[in-house]
Short mmCIF file of C-alpha atoms and ligand atoms in Angstrom, two decimals:
data_model
loop_
_atom_site.label_atom_id
_atom_site.label_comp_id
_atom_site.label_asym_id
_atom_site.label_seq_id
_atom_site.Cartn_x
_atom_site.Cartn_y
_atom_site.Cartn_z
CA MET A 108 257.59 17.91 155.46
CA THR A 109 258.32 20.10 152.43
CA GLU A 110 261.73 21.72 152.01
CA SER A 111 260.27 25.19 152.29
CA LEU A 112 258.47 24.33 155.57
CA ALA A 113 261.70 22.90 157.04
CA ALA A 114 263.50 26.10 155.98
CA SER A 115 260.82 28.30 157.58
CA ILE A 116 261.05 26.37 160.86
CA ALA A 117 264.84 26.74 160.79
CA THR A 118 264.42 30.50 160.23
CA LEU A 119 262.06 30.67 163.21
CA GLN A 120 264.59 28.80 165.36
CA ASP A 121 267.29 31.32 164.34
CA MET A 122 265.01 34.27 165.07
CA ILE A 123 264.29 32.89 168.55
CA GLN A 124 268.04 32.35 169.15
CA ASP A 125 268.77 35.94 168.11
CA ALA A 126 265.99 37.50 170.20
CA ARG A 127 266.42 38.79 173.74
CA ILE A 128 262.78 38.70 174.75
CA VAL A 129 260.15 36.67 172.92
CA ALA A 130 256.46 37.26 173.57
CA GLY A 131 254.21 34.29 172.81
CA PHE A 132 250.62 34.87 171.71
CA THR A 133 248.16 32.01 171.26
CA GLY A 134 244.60 31.47 170.08
CA ALA A 135 242.13 28.61 169.85
CA GLY A 136 244.17 26.98 167.03
CA ILE A 137 246.79 25.72 169.51
CA SER A 138 244.13 23.61 171.25
CA THR A 139 242.57 21.92 168.18
CA GLU A 140 245.24 19.21 168.33
CA SER A 141 244.15 18.69 171.96
CA GLY A 142 240.66 17.94 170.64
CA ILE A 143 239.03 21.30 171.42
CA PRO A 144 237.54 22.85 168.27
CA ASP A 145 238.50 26.45 167.49
CA PHE A 146 236.01 29.27 167.12
CA ARG A 147 235.84 30.04 163.42
CA SER A 148 236.70 26.85 161.55
CA PRO A 149 233.75 25.07 159.84
CA ASN A 150 231.16 23.32 162.10
CA SER A 151 232.30 25.21 165.18
CA PRO A 152 230.26 24.07 168.19
CA TRP A 153 230.84 27.54 169.70
CA LEU A 154 228.78 29.16 166.94
CA ARG A 155 225.87 26.70 167.12
CA ASN A 156 224.12 28.87 169.74
CA LYS A 157 223.93 32.63 169.78
CA PRO A 158 226.39 33.81 172.47
CA ILE A 159 224.81 35.12 175.66
CA PRO A 160 225.95 38.72 176.08
CA PHE A 161 227.18 39.81 179.51
CA GLU A 162 224.28 42.26 180.11
CA LEU A 163 221.72 39.52 179.51
CA PHE A 164 223.59 37.15 181.83
CA LEU A 165 223.42 39.80 184.57
CA GLN A 166 219.74 40.61 184.04
CA SER A 167 218.17 37.25 183.39
CA PRO A 168 218.16 34.16 185.62
CA LYS A 169 216.93 32.21 182.57
CA ALA A 170 220.00 33.30 180.57
CA ARG A 171 222.24 32.33 183.50
CA ARG A 172 220.70 28.87 183.63
CA GLU A 173 221.19 28.48 179.88
CA ALA A 174 224.83 29.67 180.14
CA TRP A 175 225.61 27.09 182.83
CA ARG A 176 223.78 24.33 180.97
CA ARG A 177 225.87 25.01 177.83
CA LYS A 178 229.05 25.32 179.86
CA PHE A 179 228.68 21.91 181.51
CA THR A 180 227.67 20.27 178.20
CA MET A 181 230.85 21.60 176.56
CA ASP A 182 232.98 20.65 179.56
CA ASP A 183 231.82 17.04 179.26
CA LEU A 184 232.82 16.97 175.58
CA TYR A 185 236.35 18.27 176.19
CA ARG A 186 237.05 16.77 179.60
CA ASP A 187 239.87 14.56 178.28
CA ALA A 188 241.76 17.32 176.45
CA HIS A 189 245.50 17.18 177.04
CA PRO A 190 248.21 19.70 176.12
CA SER A 191 249.20 19.56 172.43
CA LYS A 192 252.69 19.68 170.92
CA GLY A 193 252.08 23.42 170.61
CA HIS A 194 251.47 23.79 174.36
CA LEU A 195 254.50 21.62 175.15
CA GLY A 196 256.71 23.55 172.70
CA PHE A 197 255.68 26.84 174.31
CA ALA A 198 256.38 25.41 177.77
CA SER A 199 259.91 24.56 176.59
CA LEU A 200 260.40 28.06 175.15
CA VAL A 201 259.35 29.59 178.47
CA ALA A 202 261.66 27.20 180.36
CA SER A 203 264.55 28.26 178.12
CA GLY A 204 264.32 31.70 179.74
CA ARG A 205 263.74 33.78 176.62
CA MET A 206 259.95 33.93 176.83
CA PRO A 207 258.80 35.58 180.08
CA ALA A 208 255.14 34.78 179.45
CA ILE A 209 252.52 33.81 176.91
CA ILE A 210 249.57 36.04 176.12
CA THR A 211 246.61 33.79 175.35
CA GLN A 212 243.05 34.26 174.18
CA ASN A 213 242.26 30.73 175.28
CA ILE A 214 240.22 29.86 178.31
CA ASP A 215 240.99 26.14 178.51
CA GLY A 216 243.90 26.21 180.99
CA LEU A 217 246.02 23.94 178.76
CA HIS A 218 249.15 26.15 178.88
CA GLN A 219 249.10 25.68 182.66
CA ARG A 220 248.48 21.95 182.25
CA ALA A 221 251.64 21.89 180.08
CA GLY A 222 253.61 23.14 183.08
CA LEU A 223 253.40 26.93 183.05
CA THR A 224 252.63 28.91 186.20
CA GLU A 225 249.83 31.47 186.55
CA GLU A 226 252.42 34.23 186.15
CA GLN A 227 253.66 32.76 182.89
CA VAL A 228 250.20 32.75 181.26
CA ILE A 229 248.46 36.07 180.62
CA GLU A 230 244.79 35.24 180.03
CA LEU A 231 243.05 37.98 178.05
CA HIS A 232 239.68 36.24 177.98
CA GLY A 233 239.78 34.66 181.40
CA ASN A 234 239.68 30.99 182.38
CA GLY A 235 236.83 28.52 181.99
CA THR A 236 238.14 25.96 184.49
CA TYR A 237 236.66 27.73 187.53
CA ALA A 238 233.99 30.32 188.43
CA ARG A 239 234.12 33.73 190.10
CA CYS A 240 231.65 35.88 191.97
CA LEU A 241 230.82 38.96 189.89
CA ASP A 242 230.42 41.03 193.08
CA CYS A 243 233.32 40.11 195.38
CA GLY A 244 235.58 38.22 192.96
CA ARG A 245 235.83 35.09 195.10
CA ARG A 246 236.85 31.93 193.22
CA HIS A 247 234.51 28.90 193.28
CA GLU A 248 235.26 25.45 191.88
CA LEU A 249 233.09 24.15 189.05
CA ASP A 250 232.38 20.75 190.63
CA TRP A 251 230.67 22.52 193.49
CA VAL A 252 228.70 24.87 191.20
CA ARG A 253 227.63 21.92 189.06
CA TYR A 254 226.55 19.84 192.04
CA HIS A 255 224.16 22.60 193.13
CA PHE A 256 223.04 23.40 189.60
CA GLU A 257 222.11 19.80 188.86
CA ARG A 258 220.31 19.35 192.18
CA SER A 259 218.21 22.51 192.10
CA GLY A 260 218.20 23.63 188.45
CA ASP A 261 219.76 26.93 189.52
CA PRO A 262 223.41 27.86 189.97
CA PRO A 263 224.36 28.56 193.61
CA GLU A 264 225.09 32.05 194.91
CA CYS A 265 228.52 33.15 196.09
CA ILE A 266 229.25 31.58 199.47
CA ALA A 267 230.88 34.80 200.70
CA CYS A 268 228.48 37.54 199.59
CA GLY A 269 225.49 35.95 197.87
CA GLY A 270 226.49 37.49 194.52
CA VAL A 271 226.07 36.03 191.05
CA LEU A 272 228.61 33.40 189.98
CA LYS A 273 229.91 33.19 186.43
CA SER A 274 232.48 31.05 184.71
CA ALA A 275 235.71 33.10 185.01
CA THR A 276 235.74 33.89 181.28
CA ILE A 277 235.16 37.20 179.54
CA SER A 278 231.83 37.22 177.69
CA PHE A 279 230.78 39.37 174.75
CA GLY A 280 230.05 42.80 176.19
CA GLN A 281 232.09 42.25 179.37
CA ALA A 282 235.04 44.58 180.13
CA MET A 283 238.52 43.24 179.42
CA PRO A 284 240.38 42.27 182.61
CA GLU A 285 242.63 45.16 183.65
CA GLU A 286 245.65 43.41 185.12
CA PRO A 287 246.13 40.89 182.25
CA MET A 288 245.71 43.75 179.73
CA ARG A 289 248.42 45.76 181.52
CA ARG A 290 250.76 42.78 181.68
CA ALA A 291 250.19 41.99 178.00
CA GLN A 292 250.93 45.61 177.10
CA ARG A 293 254.19 45.59 179.08
CA LEU A 294 255.34 42.30 177.55
CA THR A 295 254.44 43.46 174.04
CA ALA A 296 256.25 46.78 174.48
CA GLY A 297 259.35 45.08 175.86
CA CYS A 298 259.82 42.20 173.41
CA ASP A 299 261.92 42.07 170.27
CA LEU A 300 260.14 39.02 168.82
CA PHE A 301 256.38 38.48 168.91
CA LEU A 302 255.25 34.95 168.05
CA VAL A 303 251.57 34.40 167.14
CA VAL A 304 250.31 30.82 167.02
CA GLY A 305 246.83 29.57 166.13
CA SER A 306 244.85 32.79 166.01
CA SER A 307 242.70 34.18 163.21
CA LEU A 308 243.65 37.66 164.53
CA VAL A 309 240.18 39.08 164.08
CA VAL A 310 239.10 39.34 167.74
CA TYR A 311 239.84 42.78 169.21
CA PRO A 312 241.36 44.15 171.39
CA ALA A 313 243.47 40.94 171.60
CA ALA A 314 244.54 41.16 167.95
CA ALA A 315 245.94 44.67 168.53
CA PHE A 316 248.94 43.27 170.44
CA PRO A 317 250.81 41.77 167.45
CA ALA A 318 250.23 44.93 165.40
CA PHE A 319 251.54 47.06 168.27
CA ALA A 320 254.62 44.84 168.69
CA LYS A 321 255.46 45.27 165.01
CA GLU A 322 254.97 49.06 165.10
CA ASN A 323 257.20 49.13 168.17
CA GLY A 324 260.09 47.54 166.26
CA ALA A 325 259.76 43.86 167.22
CA HIS A 326 259.91 41.11 164.63
CA LEU A 327 256.53 39.48 164.04
CA VAL A 328 256.07 35.77 163.27
CA ILE A 329 252.71 34.12 162.56
CA VAL A 330 252.17 30.35 162.62
CA ASN A 331 248.67 29.45 161.41
CA ARG A 332 246.99 27.03 159.04
CA GLU A 333 245.18 29.85 157.24
CA PRO A 334 246.08 33.41 156.26
CA THR A 335 245.42 36.20 158.77
CA PRO A 336 244.89 39.95 158.26
CA LEU A 337 248.39 40.58 159.68
CA ASP A 338 250.32 38.22 157.38
CA GLU A 339 251.48 41.09 155.19
CA ALA A 340 252.98 42.95 158.13
CA ALA A 341 254.80 39.88 159.46
CA ASP A 342 258.51 39.13 159.03
CA LEU A 343 257.83 35.41 158.79
CA VAL A 344 254.55 33.56 158.13
CA ILE A 345 254.33 29.78 158.42
CA HIS A 346 251.11 28.29 157.05
CA ALA A 347 251.29 24.82 158.57
CA GLU A 348 249.95 22.58 161.31
CA ILE A 349 251.08 23.82 164.72
CA GLY A 350 252.13 20.34 165.90
CA THR A 351 254.46 19.93 162.91
CA VAL A 352 256.20 23.23 163.67
CA PHE A 353 256.26 22.94 167.46
CA SER A 354 257.49 19.38 167.77
CA LYS A 355 260.87 21.01 166.95
CA PHE A 356 260.63 23.18 170.05
CA ILE A 357 259.83 20.53 172.66
CA ALA A 358 262.89 20.12 174.85
P1 NAD B 923 239.91 31.40 165.93
O1 NAD B 923 239.07 30.17 166.00
O2 NAD B 923 239.29 32.63 165.43
O3 NAD B 923 241.17 31.10 165.01
C1 NAD B 923 241.94 29.92 165.17
C2 NAD B 923 242.92 29.85 164.00
O4 NAD B 923 243.77 28.73 164.21
C3 NAD B 923 242.23 29.67 162.65
O5 NAD B 923 242.71 30.64 161.75
C4 NAD B 923 242.61 28.25 162.24
O6 NAD B 923 242.83 28.13 160.84
C5 NAD B 923 243.90 28.03 162.98
N1 NAD B 923 244.16 26.62 163.35
C6 NAD B 923 243.31 25.76 163.96
N2 NAD B 923 243.93 24.60 164.22
C7 NAD B 923 245.19 24.71 163.74
C8 NAD B 923 246.31 23.83 163.69
N3 NAD B 923 246.27 22.60 164.21
N4 NAD B 923 247.44 24.27 163.10
C9 NAD B 923 247.50 25.51 162.55
N5 NAD B 923 246.48 26.40 162.58
C10 NAD B 923 245.34 26.00 163.18
O7 NAD B 923 240.57 31.60 167.37
P2 NAD B 923 241.05 32.92 168.13
O8 NAD B 923 241.77 33.80 167.19
O9 NAD B 923 241.69 32.44 169.36
O10 NAD B 923 239.70 33.64 168.52
C11 NAD B 923 238.62 32.87 169.06
C12 NAD B 923 238.05 33.30 170.39
O11 NAD B 923 237.31 32.20 170.93
C13 NAD B 923 239.06 33.66 171.42
O12 NAD B 923 238.61 34.82 172.00
C14 NAD B 923 239.02 32.53 172.48
O13 NAD B 923 238.90 33.10 173.75
C15 NAD B 923 237.77 31.77 172.22
N6 NAD B 923 237.92 30.29 172.17
C16 NAD B 923 238.80 29.64 173.00
C17 NAD B 923 238.98 28.26 172.91
C18 NAD B 923 239.95 27.58 173.84
O14 NAD B 923 240.21 28.06 174.94
N7 NAD B 923 240.52 26.45 173.43
C19 NAD B 923 238.28 27.53 171.95
C20 NAD B 923 237.37 28.23 171.11
C21 NAD B 923 237.20 29.60 171.25
ZN1 ZN B 924 230.83 37.15 196.27
#
């Protein structure tokens, strides 16, 4: 590790010590060390196919079949993903009592797998580890959906109301989930340190939270391999591998 990286990590440790309330904010970059590729880095598997917009999913059974086919193909590739040093470091920060929750754009459930509760993870883009009915909201497990999909070639209907089931993620064109958005706003407004890790900060409205925290008087720290549009506004920017930085935070 270079001297300047060690100094930046020490500065981050001091800033966390001095803060009363730290808001964590994570993107796909925190899961690359778990083996799940991020969205925008070269050769992204997520950009190989044109995303299926929400409207099309609703209207077209063919699009729904294609969405489920892709979903299960991806799930098989990343089935063995385990929490990274980044996830474990964040779990330790939450356990220390200074970080009430983490706002995440990720849908992989790895913050929870690292030990955080549902309340401690605010999921802005939903969760891809289960499905929900778009009509009544009832949760369905993926194993069950997959069993029916593979047997009949069609996803099953909701067992409660017959409605359309979808992976519990937020698709392009789908409304942001209200309760997580409210919780993220409250946490952002109430923190005095906002810590961004592994996000390109180009996906809105998620990327508005760090900017709002800064305008509201909080310190802003960004840990990312590459520059982001908010680097200039930040109080501390660490361009490094997340695992290198966060191994210092694992209790
Ligand atoms: P992004 O792919 O746009 O940006 C990730 C950033 O992390 C990049 O700037 C990259 O340089 C950096 N990065 C990657 N690995 C790193 C590492 N080991 N150390 C340091 N930096 C690293 O991701 P985003 O900003 O979260 O936006 C992508 C969208 O795609 C989100 O909406 C998210 O919901 C979705 N997505 C989620 C997952 C997941 O759940 N794991 C995976 C892919 C995409
Ligand atoms: Zn239903």
